[in-house]
PDB file of C-alpha atoms in Angstrom:
ATOM      1  CA  GLN A  48       0.000   0.000   0.000  1.00  0.00           C
ATOM      2  CA  VAL A  49       1.351   3.387  -1.032  1.00  0.00           C
ATOM      3  CA  GLN A  50       1.811   5.889   1.788  1.00  0.00           C
ATOM      4  CA  LEU A  51       2.613   9.592   1.584  1.00  0.00           C
ATOM      5  CA  VAL A  52       3.893  11.289   4.734  1.00  0.00           C
ATOM      6  CA  GLU A  53       4.356  15.051   4.694  1.00  0.00           C
ATOM      7  CA  SER A  54       6.263  16.999   7.326  1.00  0.00           C
ATOM      8  CA  GLY A  55       8.078  20.261   7.931  1.00  0.00           C
ATOM      9  CA  GLY A  56       5.190  22.670   8.275  1.00  0.00           C
ATOM     10  CA  GLY A  57       4.804  25.169  11.055  1.00  0.00           C
ATOM     11  CA  LEU A  58       4.144  28.750  12.039  1.00  0.00           C
ATOM     12  CA  VAL A  59       6.404  31.339  10.457  1.00  0.00           C
ATOM     13  CA  GLN A  60       6.390  35.104  10.042  1.00  0.00           C
ATOM     14  CA  ALA A  61       5.925  36.682   6.640  1.00  0.00           C
ATOM     15  CA  GLY A  62       9.213  36.678   4.784  1.00  0.00           C
ATOM     16  CA  GLY A  63      10.374  33.507   6.476  1.00  0.00           C
ATOM     17  CA  SER A  64      11.201  30.093   5.057  1.00  0.00           C
ATOM     18  CA  LEU A  65      10.195  26.496   5.532  1.00  0.00           C
ATOM     19  CA  ARG A  66      11.254  23.237   3.924  1.00  0.00           C
ATOM     20  CA  LEU A  67       8.621  20.556   3.504  1.00  0.00           C
ATOM     21  CA  SER A  68       9.376  16.875   3.028  1.00  0.00           C
ATOM     22  CA  CYS A  69       7.277  14.088   1.563  1.00  0.00           C
ATOM     23  CA  VAL A  70       8.384  10.528   2.177  1.00  0.00           C
ATOM     24  CA  VAL A  71       6.821   7.919  -0.092  1.00  0.00           C
ATOM     25  CA  SER A  72       6.646   4.215   0.677  1.00  0.00           C
ATOM     26  CA  GLY A  73       5.038   1.178  -0.896  1.00  0.00           C
ATOM     27  CA  THR A  74       5.955   1.910  -4.510  1.00  0.00           C
ATOM     28  CA  ILE A  75       8.877   2.756  -6.771  1.00  0.00           C
ATOM     29  CA  PHE A  76       9.080   6.477  -6.162  1.00  0.00           C
ATOM     30  CA  SER A  77      11.358   7.215  -9.114  1.00  0.00           C
ATOM     31  CA  LEU A  78       8.680   6.128 -11.611  1.00  0.00           C
ATOM     32  CA  TYR A  79       6.323   8.996 -10.821  1.00  0.00           C
ATOM     33  CA  VAL A  80       5.953  12.687 -11.454  1.00  0.00           C
ATOM     34  CA  VAL A  81       5.395  14.229  -8.036  1.00  0.00           C
ATOM     35  CA  GLY A  82       3.441  17.316  -7.112  1.00  0.00           C
ATOM     36  CA  TRP A  83       3.041  19.513  -4.079  1.00  0.00           C
ATOM     37  CA  TYR A  84      -0.487  20.754  -3.517  1.00  0.00           C
ATOM     38  CA  ARG A  85      -2.083  23.040  -0.982  1.00  0.00           C
ATOM     39  CA  GLN A  86      -5.553  23.651   0.351  1.00  0.00           C
ATOM     40  CA  ALA A  87      -6.451  26.826   2.172  1.00  0.00           C
ATOM     41  CA  PRO A  88      -9.589  27.072   4.317  1.00  0.00           C
ATOM     42  CA  GLY A  89     -12.674  27.351   2.136  1.00  0.00           C
ATOM     43  CA  LYS A  90     -10.721  26.828  -1.072  1.00  0.00           C
ATOM     44  CA  GLN A  91     -10.102  23.945  -3.436  1.00  0.00           C
ATOM     45  CA  ARG A  92      -6.877  22.032  -3.374  1.00  0.00           C
ATOM     46  CA  GLU A  93      -4.431  23.438  -5.927  1.00  0.00           C
ATOM     47  CA  LEU A  94      -1.214  22.241  -7.485  1.00  0.00           C
ATOM     48  CA  VAL A  95       1.649  24.566  -6.609  1.00  0.00           C
ATOM     49  CA  ALA A  96       4.661  22.713  -8.007  1.00  0.00           C
ATOM     50  CA  SER A  97       5.589  19.469  -9.723  1.00  0.00           C
ATOM     51  CA  ILE A  98       8.764  17.670 -10.679  1.00  0.00           C
ATOM     52  CA  THR A  99       9.429  15.050 -13.309  1.00  0.00           C
ATOM     53  CA  ARG A 100      10.830  11.623 -12.552  1.00  0.00           C
ATOM     54  CA  GLY A 101      14.386  12.742 -13.235  1.00  0.00           C
ATOM     55  CA  GLY A 102      13.941  16.142 -11.625  1.00  0.00           C
ATOM     56  CA  ILE A 103      14.792  18.021 -14.813  1.00  0.00           C
ATOM     57  CA  THR A 104      11.565  19.819 -15.686  1.00  0.00           C
ATOM     58  CA  ASN A 105       9.539  21.554 -13.027  1.00  0.00           C
ATOM     59  CA  TYR A 106       6.187  23.342 -12.923  1.00  0.00           C
ATOM     60  CA  TYR A 107       5.303  26.197 -10.608  1.00  0.00           C
ATOM     61  CA  ALA A 108       2.049  28.012 -10.099  1.00  0.00           C
ATOM     62  CA  ASP A 109       2.369  31.713 -10.854  1.00  0.00           C
ATOM     63  CA  SER A 110       1.667  32.538  -7.230  1.00  0.00           C
ATOM     64  CA  VAL A 111       4.827  30.764  -6.023  1.00  0.00           C
ATOM     65  CA  LYS A 112       7.269  31.261  -8.906  1.00  0.00           C
ATOM     66  CA  GLY A 113      10.582  32.619  -7.748  1.00  0.00           C
ATOM     67  CA  ARG A 114       9.834  31.797  -4.104  1.00  0.00           C
ATOM     68  CA  PHE A 115       9.302  28.016  -3.964  1.00  0.00           C
ATOM     69  CA  THR A 116      11.644  25.295  -5.194  1.00  0.00           C
ATOM     70  CA  ILE A 117      10.636  21.675  -5.640  1.00  0.00           C
ATOM     71  CA  SER A 118      13.223  18.914  -5.603  1.00  0.00           C
ATOM     72  CA  ARG A 119      13.456  15.183  -5.084  1.00  0.00           C
ATOM     73  CA  ASP A 120      15.866  12.529  -3.923  1.00  0.00           C
ATOM     74  CA  ASN A 121      14.896   9.252  -5.565  1.00  0.00           C
ATOM     75  CA  ALA A 122      17.385   7.327  -3.425  1.00  0.00           C
ATOM     76  CA  LYS A 123      15.501   8.491  -0.328  1.00  0.00           C
ATOM     77  CA  ASN A 124      11.990   8.218  -1.813  1.00  0.00           C
ATOM     78  CA  THR A 125      11.513  11.832  -0.794  1.00  0.00           C
ATOM     79  CA  ALA A 126      10.269  15.025  -2.395  1.00  0.00           C
ATOM     80  CA  TYR A 127      10.940  18.469  -0.981  1.00  0.00           C
ATOM     81  CA  LEU A 128       9.426  21.911  -1.223  1.00  0.00           C
ATOM     82  CA  GLN A 129      11.660  24.795  -0.199  1.00  0.00           C
ATOM     83  CA  MET A 130       9.482  27.808   0.496  1.00  0.00           C
ATOM     84  CA  ASN A 131      11.087  31.227   0.820  1.00  0.00           C
ATOM     85  CA  SER A 132       9.676  34.731   1.186  1.00  0.00           C
ATOM     86  CA  LEU A 133       6.498  33.278   2.605  1.00  0.00           C
ATOM     87  CA  LYS A 134       3.341  35.358   2.538  1.00  0.00           C
ATOM     88  CA  PRO A 135       0.156  35.120   4.625  1.00  0.00           C
ATOM     89  CA  GLU A 136      -1.669  33.895   1.521  1.00  0.00           C
ATOM     90  CA  ASP A 137       0.588  30.823   1.510  1.00  0.00           C
ATOM     91  CA  THR A 138      -1.199  29.636   4.645  1.00  0.00           C
ATOM     92  CA  ALA A 139      -2.682  26.220   3.887  1.00  0.00           C
ATOM     93  CA  VAL A 140      -2.335  22.504   4.434  1.00  0.00           C
ATOM     94  CA  TYR A 141       0.317  21.209   2.046  1.00  0.00           C
ATOM     95  CA  TYR A 142       0.153  17.753   0.498  1.00  0.00           C
ATOM     96  CA  CYS A 143       2.200  15.746  -1.952  1.00  0.00           C
ATOM     97  CA  ASN A 144       0.925  13.209  -4.458  1.00  0.00           C
ATOM     98  CA  PHE A 145       1.596  11.716  -7.832  1.00  0.00           C
ATOM     99  CA  LEU A 146       0.097  13.640 -10.708  1.00  0.00           C
ATOM    100  CA  ALA A 147      -3.108  13.068 -12.643  1.00  0.00           C
ATOM    101  CA  ASP A 148      -4.274   9.466 -13.020  1.00  0.00           C
ATOM    102  CA  ARG A 149      -1.362   8.152 -10.959  1.00  0.00           C
ATOM    103  CA  ALA A 150      -2.590   9.899  -7.807  1.00  0.00           C
ATOM    104  CA  VAL A 151      -3.051   7.783  -4.698  1.00  0.00           C
ATOM    105  CA  SER A 152      -4.807   8.310  -1.385  1.00  0.00           C
ATOM    106  CA  TRP A 153      -3.855  11.613   0.179  1.00  0.00           C
ATOM    107  CA  GLY A 154      -1.670  11.777   3.241  1.00  0.00           C
ATOM    108  CA  GLN A 155      -2.454  13.861   6.300  1.00  0.00           C
ATOM    109  CA  GLY A 156      -0.658  16.906   4.939  1.00  0.00           C
ATOM    110  CA  THR A 157       1.372  19.422   6.869  1.00  0.00           C
ATOM    111  CA  GLN A 158       0.023  22.758   8.075  1.00  0.00           C
ATOM    112  CA  VAL A 159       1.815  25.938   7.058  1.00  0.00           C
ATOM    113  CA  THR A 160       0.732  29.130   8.763  1.00  0.00           C
ATOM    114  CA  VAL A 161       2.274  32.457   7.815  1.00  0.00           C
ATOM    115  CA  SER A 162       1.627  35.379  10.128  1.00  0.00           C
ATOM    116  CA  SER A 163       1.712  38.976   8.929  1.00  0.00           C
TER     117      SER A 163
END
């Protein structure tokens, strides 16, 4: 059974940084495109960044371009999201998952709260 475990969230002041981790088990991590998503209160879950299997081509939502960096370590079955220059509007629960039709059951996510 595939499991996704996110960690690294917390409370940070605007302008601060956090690094999220997503550890994947139960499958061959390197076979999948991985995405980081977020869901703010009252809003739909949105994709904020994704990374190809080899980590060469990345996608970023316009709202996070230049501030967030997605990366992966296939040897550790782990994806990362480095978040810099955080803004209050980045406050949300952050999740990782495989993209599109390869998505699996969501993990518990990790809460990121940015105070102004």
